[in-house]
Amino acid sequence: MPWLAKKSKKLKKPKKLKKSGPGDAVVVNPHIPGWPSTERWTPVATFLATMATPETWPEIDDGVVVNPHRVEVAMRGLPWKAASKSSRKLAGRLGWLLATGLRALDREVIALQSKVSELELLTYARARDCEAIALQSKVRELELVTYARALEREVTALLSKVRELEKEVVTLQAAKVIAHEVTTTQAEQCYEQQCTIQQLVSPRHKYVENKVLISQVHAPTMKSSRDPKEWDENIWSEYSDFEIEI
């Protein structure tokens, strides 16, 4: 396979520097291309670089989805047959170590993905709850606005009725004043008429107003036997004055 070839330059062997004082030599690790010192896995890469030249694996590293099948295919492509038994054993132990670490990381990733999913669901549920609460608040506001408008219409109608009733009250008061004046006038007229009727019906009034002397009735029709020259212009003297009632 072409991708099994080593694609990076060979690194120089790490130089051993002696300390100025007593003690062991310090190993200076070389810089590995593509493995910055800030990455978590750089110490592992540095250790592996002491045993073999670093290689690149585009099938795994270039932004593709890493899965156990890809790693297995890459491992089977290595020249195992040319390696000695001790080398293969050492490589196998190293592989088991890395596989165990990868499986542990896989579990952590799966657990984290599960937590992320739960958090996403929780966040989505909270967002929906917030939306529902906001919608309920808007609905309540709309209900309050609608209720307030209905009350305003009712109040306007009631005010209109009150104004009409006030006009009717003013009209009734004016009619009451007029009726009072008319009643007062009629009462006065009635009282005057009653007084007049009482005066007319009263026996004394009837007797005084309607009594006529009999002599006043017959006097104009009787002739006097006296001499006209001696008449004193009294036409009632010759008759008895008694009253009759007409």
PDB file of C-alpha atoms in Angstrom:
ATOM      1  CA  MET A   1       0.000   0.000   0.000  1.00  0.00           C
ATOM      2  CA  PRO A   2       1.404   3.425  -0.897  1.00  0.00           C
ATOM      3  CA  TRP A   3       0.217   5.064   2.289  1.00  0.00           C
ATOM      4  CA  LEU A   4       2.306   2.690   4.378  1.00  0.00           C
ATOM      5  CA  ALA A   5       5.486   4.365   3.224  1.00  0.00           C
ATOM      6  CA  LYS A   6       7.156   6.721   5.577  1.00  0.00           C
ATOM      7  CA  LYS A   7       6.256  10.220   4.541  1.00  0.00           C
ATOM      8  CA  SER A   8       8.183  12.332   6.992  1.00  0.00           C
ATOM      9  CA  LYS A   9      11.889  12.935   7.214  1.00  0.00           C
ATOM     10  CA  LYS A  10      13.959  10.907   9.597  1.00  0.00           C
ATOM     11  CA  LEU A  11      14.646  12.617  12.854  1.00  0.00           C
ATOM     12  CA  LYS A  12      18.054  12.845  14.325  1.00  0.00           C
ATOM     13  CA  LYS A  13      18.734  10.796  17.380  1.00  0.00           C
ATOM     14  CA  PRO A  14      18.267  12.758  20.584  1.00  0.00           C
ATOM     15  CA  LYS A  15      21.466  14.201  21.893  1.00  0.00           C
ATOM     16  CA  LYS A  16      22.595  13.405  25.402  1.00  0.00           C
ATOM     17  CA  LEU A  17      23.924  16.338  27.317  1.00  0.00           C
ATOM     18  CA  LYS A  18      26.010  15.908  30.388  1.00  0.00           C
ATOM     19  CA  LYS A  19      25.356  18.037  33.386  1.00  0.00           C
ATOM     20  CA  SER A  20      28.095  20.110  34.884  1.00  0.00           C
ATOM     21  CA  GLY A  21      27.670  18.326  38.175  1.00  0.00           C
ATOM     22  CA  PRO A  22      27.172  14.747  39.206  1.00  0.00           C
ATOM     23  CA  GLY A  23      24.075  12.994  37.887  1.00  0.00           C
ATOM     24  CA  ASP A  24      22.571  11.224  34.912  1.00  0.00           C
ATOM     25  CA  ALA A  25      22.482  12.618  31.393  1.00  0.00           C
ATOM     26  CA  VAL A  26      19.415  14.632  30.296  1.00  0.00           C
ATOM     27  CA  VAL A  27      17.637  13.554  27.082  1.00  0.00           C
ATOM     28  CA  VAL A  28      16.626  16.447  24.796  1.00  0.00           C
ATOM     29  CA  ASN A  29      13.528  15.442  22.772  1.00  0.00           C
ATOM     30  CA  PRO A  30      13.458  16.693  19.190  1.00  0.00           C
ATOM     31  CA  HIS A  31      10.517  18.617  17.701  1.00  0.00           C
ATOM     32  CA  ILE A  32       8.052  16.365  15.872  1.00  0.00           C
ATOM     33  CA  PRO A  33       6.378  17.947  12.832  1.00  0.00           C
ATOM     34  CA  GLY A  34       2.606  18.095  13.246  1.00  0.00           C
ATOM     35  CA  TRP A  35       2.784  17.475  16.975  1.00  0.00           C
ATOM     36  CA  PRO A  36       2.939  20.802  18.823  1.00  0.00           C
ATOM     37  CA  SER A  37       3.999  20.728  22.432  1.00  0.00           C
ATOM     38  CA  THR A  38       0.625  22.105  23.532  1.00  0.00           C
ATOM     39  CA  GLU A  39      -1.267  19.004  22.432  1.00  0.00           C
ATOM     40  CA  ARG A  40      -2.264  16.359  24.969  1.00  0.00           C
ATOM     41  CA  TRP A  41      -0.809  13.456  22.957  1.00  0.00           C
ATOM     42  CA  THR A  42       2.546  15.027  22.164  1.00  0.00           C
ATOM     43  CA  PRO A  43       4.332  13.242  25.074  1.00  0.00           C
ATOM     44  CA  VAL A  44       3.199   9.875  23.653  1.00  0.00           C
ATOM     45  CA  ALA A  45       4.398  10.866  20.191  1.00  0.00           C
ATOM     46  CA  THR A  46       7.722  11.937  21.621  1.00  0.00           C
ATOM     47  CA  PHE A  47       8.199   8.565  23.289  1.00  0.00           C
ATOM     48  CA  LEU A  48       7.273   6.699  20.110  1.00  0.00           C
ATOM     49  CA  ALA A  49       9.729   8.837  18.178  1.00  0.00           C
ATOM     50  CA  THR A  50      12.561   7.327  20.237  1.00  0.00           C
ATOM     51  CA  MET A  51      11.670   3.871  18.886  1.00  0.00           C
ATOM     52  CA  ALA A  52      10.604   4.616  15.303  1.00  0.00           C
ATOM     53  CA  THR A  53      10.530   7.422  12.839  1.00  0.00           C
ATOM     54  CA  PRO A  54       7.249   9.415  13.012  1.00  0.00           C
ATOM     55  CA  GLU A  55       4.812   8.689  10.243  1.00  0.00           C
ATOM     56  CA  THR A  56       1.660  10.413   8.986  1.00  0.00           C
ATOM     57  CA  TRP A  57      -1.603   8.588   8.522  1.00  0.00           C
ATOM     58  CA  PRO A  58      -3.928  10.638   6.312  1.00  0.00           C
ATOM     59  CA  GLU A  59      -6.562   7.911   6.411  1.00  0.00           C
ATOM     60  CA  ILE A  60      -6.958   8.597  10.110  1.00  0.00           C
ATOM     61  CA  ASP A  61      -5.677  12.074  10.796  1.00  0.00           C
ATOM     62  CA  ASP A  62      -6.855  14.304   7.936  1.00  0.00           C
ATOM     63  CA  GLY A  63     -10.231  15.257   9.347  1.00  0.00           C
ATOM     64  CA  VAL A  64     -11.873  11.918   8.603  1.00  0.00           C
ATOM     65  CA  VAL A  65     -14.109  10.069  11.011  1.00  0.00           C
ATOM     66  CA  VAL A  66     -11.878   7.783  13.044  1.00  0.00           C
ATOM     67  CA  ASN A  67     -13.248   4.351  13.833  1.00  0.00           C
ATOM     68  CA  PRO A  68     -11.726   1.008  14.938  1.00  0.00           C
ATOM     69  CA  HIS A  69     -12.012  -0.462  11.420  1.00  0.00           C
ATOM     70  CA  ARG A  70      -9.728   2.187   9.922  1.00  0.00           C
ATOM     71  CA  VAL A  71      -7.157   1.639  12.674  1.00  0.00           C
ATOM     72  CA  GLU A  72      -7.323  -2.162  12.142  1.00  0.00           C
ATOM     73  CA  VAL A  73      -6.740  -1.830   8.408  1.00  0.00           C
ATOM     74  CA  ALA A  74      -3.754   0.447   9.024  1.00  0.00           C
ATOM     75  CA  MET A  75      -2.277  -1.977  11.580  1.00  0.00           C
ATOM     76  CA  ARG A  76      -2.679  -5.007   9.274  1.00  0.00           C
ATOM     77  CA  GLY A  77      -0.801  -3.127   6.547  1.00  0.00           C
ATOM     78  CA  LEU A  78       2.375  -2.975   8.632  1.00  0.00           C
ATOM     79  CA  PRO A  79       5.253  -5.419   7.703  1.00  0.00           C
ATOM     80  CA  TRP A  80       4.767  -7.806  10.577  1.00  0.00           C
ATOM     81  CA  LYS A  81       6.298 -10.791   8.839  1.00  0.00           C
ATOM     82  CA  ALA A  82       9.678  -9.112   8.514  1.00  0.00           C
ATOM     83  CA  ALA A  83       9.815  -8.293  12.218  1.00  0.00           C
ATOM     84  CA  SER A  84      11.406 -10.546  14.758  1.00  0.00           C
ATOM     85  CA  LYS A  85       9.403 -12.369  17.362  1.00  0.00           C
ATOM     86  CA  SER A  86      10.599 -10.114  20.188  1.00  0.00           C
ATOM     87  CA  SER A  87       9.876  -6.990  18.143  1.00  0.00           C
ATOM     88  CA  ARG A  88       6.380  -8.222  17.330  1.00  0.00           C
ATOM     89  CA  LYS A  89       5.782  -9.001  21.000  1.00  0.00           C
ATOM     90  CA  LEU A  90       6.934  -5.560  22.038  1.00  0.00           C
ATOM     91  CA  ALA A  91       4.849  -3.930  19.331  1.00  0.00           C
ATOM     92  CA  GLY A  92       1.863  -6.030  20.434  1.00  0.00           C
ATOM     93  CA  ARG A  93       2.203  -4.883  24.017  1.00  0.00           C
ATOM     94  CA  LEU A  94       2.492  -1.290  22.840  1.00  0.00           C
ATOM     95  CA  GLY A  95      -0.576  -1.786  20.683  1.00  0.00           C
ATOM     96  CA  TRP A  96      -2.563  -3.214  23.610  1.00  0.00           C
ATOM     97  CA  LEU A  97      -1.592  -0.223  25.675  1.00  0.00           C
ATOM     98  CA  LEU A  98      -2.729   2.199  23.005  1.00  0.00           C
ATOM     99  CA  ALA A  99      -5.902   0.205  22.292  1.00  0.00           C
ATOM    100  CA  THR A 100      -6.826   0.210  25.973  1.00  0.00           C
ATOM    101  CA  GLY A 101      -6.260   3.950  26.142  1.00  0.00           C
ATOM    102  CA  LEU A 102      -8.302   4.522  22.991  1.00  0.00           C
ATOM    103  CA  ARG A 103     -11.163   2.395  24.318  1.00  0.00           C
ATOM    104  CA  ALA A 104     -11.151   4.375  27.569  1.00  0.00           C
ATOM    105  CA  LEU A 105     -11.199   7.591  25.584  1.00  0.00           C
ATOM    106  CA  ASP A 106     -14.005   6.182  23.461  1.00  0.00           C
ATOM    107  CA  ARG A 107     -16.039   5.529  26.579  1.00  0.00           C
ATOM    108  CA  GLU A 108     -15.373   9.029  27.809  1.00  0.00           C
ATOM    109  CA  VAL A 109     -16.366  10.447  24.437  1.00  0.00           C
ATOM    110  CA  ILE A 110     -19.552   8.352  24.396  1.00  0.00           C
ATOM    111  CA  ALA A 111     -20.376   9.465  27.940  1.00  0.00           C
ATOM    112  CA  LEU A 112     -19.696  13.068  26.992  1.00  0.00           C
ATOM    113  CA  GLN A 113     -21.822  12.708  23.862  1.00  0.00           C
ATOM    114  CA  SER A 114     -24.625  11.288  25.977  1.00  0.00           C
ATOM    115  CA  LYS A 115     -24.328  14.192  28.393  1.00  0.00           C
ATOM    116  CA  VAL A 116     -24.235  16.630  25.490  1.00  0.00           C
ATOM    117  CA  SER A 117     -27.368  15.031  24.060  1.00  0.00           C
ATOM    118  CA  GLU A 118     -29.086  15.261  27.443  1.00  0.00           C
ATOM    119  CA  LEU A 119     -28.012  18.876  27.777  1.00  0.00           C
ATOM    120  CA  GLU A 120     -29.235  19.600  24.273  1.00  0.00           C
ATOM    121  CA  LEU A 121     -32.578  17.993  25.067  1.00  0.00           C
ATOM    122  CA  LEU A 122     -32.744  19.867  28.346  1.00  0.00           C
ATOM    123  CA  THR A 123     -31.795  23.103  26.642  1.00  0.00           C
ATOM    124  CA  TYR A 124     -34.352  22.447  23.916  1.00  0.00           C
ATOM    125  CA  ALA A 125     -37.005  21.636  26.505  1.00  0.00           C
ATOM    126  CA  ARG A 126     -36.155  24.784  28.455  1.00  0.00           C
ATOM    127  CA  ALA A 127     -36.215  26.814  25.272  1.00  0.00           C
ATOM    128  CA  ARG A 128     -39.621  25.350  24.446  1.00  0.00           C
ATOM    129  CA  ASP A 129     -40.771  26.056  27.981  1.00  0.00           C
ATOM    130  CA  CYS A 130     -39.527  29.617  27.669  1.00  0.00           C
ATOM    131  CA  GLU A 131     -41.314  29.949  24.339  1.00  0.00           C
ATOM    132  CA  ALA A 132     -44.471  28.474  25.850  1.00  0.00           C
ATOM    133  CA  ILE A 133     -44.232  30.838  28.814  1.00  0.00           C
ATOM    134  CA  ALA A 134     -43.637  33.770  26.466  1.00  0.00           C
ATOM    135  CA  LEU A 135     -46.610  32.716  24.325  1.00  0.00           C
ATOM    136  CA  GLN A 136     -48.780  32.317  27.410  1.00  0.00           C
ATOM    137  CA  SER A 137     -47.696  35.753  28.557  1.00  0.00           C
ATOM    138  CA  LYS A 138     -48.565  37.199  25.165  1.00  0.00           C
ATOM    139  CA  VAL A 139     -51.910  35.401  25.203  1.00  0.00           C
ATOM    140  CA  ARG A 140     -52.640  36.817  28.650  1.00  0.00           C
ATOM    141  CA  GLU A 141     -51.641  40.269  27.483  1.00  0.00           C
ATOM    142  CA  LEU A 142     -53.919  39.928  24.470  1.00  0.00           C
ATOM    143  CA  GLU A 143     -56.721  38.679  26.707  1.00  0.00           C
ATOM    144  CA  LEU A 144     -56.192  41.615  29.047  1.00  0.00           C
ATOM    145  CA  VAL A 145     -56.128  44.034  26.116  1.00  0.00           C
ATOM    146  CA  THR A 146     -59.273  42.462  24.672  1.00  0.00           C
ATOM    147  CA  TYR A 147     -60.973  42.550  28.076  1.00  0.00           C
ATOM    148  CA  ALA A 148     -59.887  46.163  28.587  1.00  0.00           C
ATOM    149  CA  ARG A 149     -61.254  47.127  25.170  1.00  0.00           C
ATOM    150  CA  ALA A 150     -64.529  45.351  25.936  1.00  0.00           C
ATOM    151  CA  LEU A 151     -64.711  47.201  29.248  1.00  0.00           C
ATOM    152  CA  GLU A 152     -63.993  50.472  27.463  1.00  0.00           C
ATOM    153  CA  ARG A 153     -66.829  49.779  25.043  1.00  0.00           C
ATOM    154  CA  GLU A 154     -69.145  48.911  27.928  1.00  0.00           C
ATOM    155  CA  VAL A 155     -68.083  52.019  29.839  1.00  0.00           C
ATOM    156  CA  THR A 156     -68.625  54.147  26.732  1.00  0.00           C
ATOM    157  CA  ALA A 157     -72.080  52.645  26.263  1.00  0.00           C
ATOM    158  CA  LEU A 158     -72.887  53.202  29.935  1.00  0.00           C
ATOM    159  CA  LEU A 159     -71.659  56.792  29.762  1.00  0.00           C
ATOM    160  CA  SER A 160     -73.841  57.336  26.709  1.00  0.00           C
ATOM    161  CA  LYS A 161     -76.816  55.924  28.598  1.00  0.00           C
ATOM    162  CA  VAL A 162     -75.987  58.075  31.612  1.00  0.00           C
ATOM    163  CA  ARG A 163     -75.905  61.163  29.410  1.00  0.00           C
ATOM    164  CA  GLU A 164     -79.244  60.210  27.888  1.00  0.00           C
ATOM    165  CA  LEU A 165     -80.660  59.665  31.361  1.00  0.00           C
ATOM    166  CA  GLU A 166     -79.256  63.018  32.489  1.00  0.00           C
ATOM    167  CA  LYS A 167     -80.980  64.666  29.521  1.00  0.00           C
ATOM    168  CA  GLU A 168     -84.202  62.858  30.432  1.00  0.00           C
ATOM    169  CA  VAL A 169     -83.802  63.958  34.055  1.00  0.00           C
ATOM    170  CA  VAL A 170     -83.304  67.575  32.956  1.00  0.00           C
ATOM    171  CA  THR A 171     -86.360  67.297  30.705  1.00  0.00           C
ATOM    172  CA  LEU A 172     -88.381  65.715  33.523  1.00  0.00           C
ATOM    173  CA  GLN A 173     -87.266  68.414  35.933  1.00  0.00           C
ATOM    174  CA  ALA A 174     -88.300  71.103  33.473  1.00  0.00           C
ATOM    175  CA  ALA A 175     -91.621  69.313  32.934  1.00  0.00           C
ATOM    176  CA  LYS A 176     -91.988  69.038  36.704  1.00  0.00           C
ATOM    177  CA  VAL A 177     -91.485  72.783  37.083  1.00  0.00           C
ATOM    178  CA  ILE A 178     -93.993  73.464  34.328  1.00  0.00           C
ATOM    179  CA  ALA A 179     -96.441  70.950  35.829  1.00  0.00           C
ATOM    180  CA  HIS A 180     -95.973  72.572  39.239  1.00  0.00           C
ATOM    181  CA  GLU A 181     -96.680  75.985  37.782  1.00  0.00           C
ATOM    182  CA  VAL A 182     -99.722  74.670  35.904  1.00  0.00           C
ATOM    183  CA  THR A 183    -100.935  72.824  39.002  1.00  0.00           C
ATOM    184  CA  THR A 184    -100.447  75.914  41.138  1.00  0.00           C
ATOM    185  CA  THR A 185    -102.323  78.044  38.618  1.00  0.00           C
ATOM    186  CA  GLN A 186    -105.123  75.489  38.348  1.00  0.00           C
ATOM    187  CA  ALA A 187    -105.270  75.222  42.140  1.00  0.00           C
ATOM    188  CA  GLU A 188    -105.568  78.994  42.425  1.00  0.00           C
ATOM    189  CA  GLN A 189    -108.239  79.064  39.740  1.00  0.00           C
ATOM    190  CA  CYS A 190    -110.045  76.177  41.406  1.00  0.00           C
ATOM    191  CA  TYR A 191    -109.867  77.946  44.740  1.00  0.00           C
ATOM    192  CA  GLU A 192    -111.278  81.128  43.202  1.00  0.00           C
ATOM    193  CA  GLN A 193    -114.025  79.150  41.516  1.00  0.00           C
ATOM    194  CA  GLN A 194    -114.820  77.370  44.791  1.00  0.00           C
ATOM    195  CA  CYS A 195    -115.003  80.709  46.538  1.00  0.00           C
ATOM    196  CA  THR A 196    -117.267  82.036  43.826  1.00  0.00           C
ATOM    197  CA  ILE A 197    -119.467  78.955  43.962  1.00  0.00           C
ATOM    198  CA  GLN A 198    -119.651  79.142  47.745  1.00  0.00           C
ATOM    199  CA  GLN A 199    -120.677  82.766  47.511  1.00  0.00           C
ATOM    200  CA  LEU A 200    -123.286  81.939  44.898  1.00  0.00           C
ATOM    201  CA  VAL A 201    -124.568  78.910  46.753  1.00  0.00           C
ATOM    202  CA  SER A 202    -124.653  80.595  50.156  1.00  0.00           C
ATOM    203  CA  PRO A 203    -128.375  81.219  51.323  1.00  0.00           C
ATOM    204  CA  ARG A 204    -127.589  84.677  52.591  1.00  0.00           C
ATOM    205  CA  HIS A 205    -126.011  85.712  49.400  1.00  0.00           C
ATOM    206  CA  LYS A 206    -128.950  84.312  47.475  1.00  0.00           C
ATOM    207  CA  TYR A 207    -131.377  86.107  49.721  1.00  0.00           C
ATOM    208  CA  VAL A 208    -129.653  89.428  49.592  1.00  0.00           C
ATOM    209  CA  GLU A 209    -128.727  89.373  45.946  1.00  0.00           C
ATOM    210  CA  ASN A 210    -132.068  88.106  44.589  1.00  0.00           C
ATOM    211  CA  LYS A 211    -134.643  89.736  46.888  1.00  0.00           C
ATOM    212  CA  VAL A 212    -136.892  92.273  45.117  1.00  0.00           C
ATOM    213  CA  LEU A 213    -139.630  94.438  46.596  1.00  0.00           C
ATOM    214  CA  ILE A 214    -143.078  93.717  45.239  1.00  0.00           C
ATOM    215  CA  SER A 215    -143.676  97.343  45.068  1.00  0.00           C
ATOM    216  CA  GLN A 216    -140.607  97.689  42.802  1.00  0.00           C
ATOM    217  CA  VAL A 217    -142.175  95.192  40.443  1.00  0.00           C
ATOM    218  CA  HIS A 218    -145.607  96.688  40.212  1.00  0.00           C
ATOM    219  CA  ALA A 219    -144.719 100.285  40.639  1.00  0.00           C
ATOM    220  CA  PRO A 220    -143.989 101.068  37.019  1.00  0.00           C
ATOM    221  CA  THR A 221    -147.356  99.647  35.910  1.00  0.00           C
ATOM    222  CA  MET A 222    -149.580 101.526  38.408  1.00  0.00           C
ATOM    223  CA  LYS A 223    -150.901 104.993  37.831  1.00  0.00           C
ATOM    224  CA  SER A 224    -150.944 107.507  40.586  1.00  0.00           C
ATOM    225  CA  SER A 225    -154.216 109.245  41.443  1.00  0.00           C
ATOM    226  CA  ARG A 226    -152.454 112.284  42.656  1.00  0.00           C
ATOM    227  CA  ASP A 227    -152.046 115.389  40.806  1.00  0.00           C
ATOM    228  CA  PRO A 228    -148.983 115.345  38.746  1.00  0.00           C
ATOM    229  CA  LYS A 229    -148.046 118.736  40.018  1.00  0.00           C
ATOM    230  CA  GLU A 230    -148.026 117.415  43.508  1.00  0.00           C
ATOM    231  CA  TRP A 231    -146.033 114.224  42.752  1.00  0.00           C
ATOM    232  CA  ASP A 232    -142.801 114.059  44.650  1.00  0.00           C
ATOM    233  CA  GLU A 233    -141.337 111.510  42.251  1.00  0.00           C
ATOM    234  CA  ASN A 234    -141.730 108.681  44.754  1.00  0.00           C
ATOM    235  CA  ILE A 235    -143.272 105.761  42.981  1.00  0.00           C
ATOM    236  CA  TRP A 236    -143.096 103.329  45.969  1.00  0.00           C
ATOM    237  CA  SER A 237    -144.961 105.146  48.612  1.00  0.00           C
ATOM    238  CA  GLU A 238    -148.390 103.810  47.823  1.00  0.00           C
ATOM    239  CA  TYR A 239    -147.471 100.105  48.058  1.00  0.00           C
ATOM    240  CA  SER A 240    -146.508  97.905  50.871  1.00  0.00           C
ATOM    241  CA  ASP A 241    -142.832  97.069  50.858  1.00  0.00           C
ATOM    242  CA  PHE A 242    -142.404  93.368  51.287  1.00  0.00           C
ATOM    243  CA  GLU A 243    -139.724  91.322  49.745  1.00  0.00           C
ATOM    244  CA  ILE A 244    -140.089  88.389  47.456  1.00  0.00           C
ATOM    245  CA  GLU A 245    -137.401  86.086  46.336  1.00  0.00           C
ATOM    246  CA  ILE A 246    -136.901  85.505  42.681  1.00  0.00           C
TER     247      ILE A 246
END
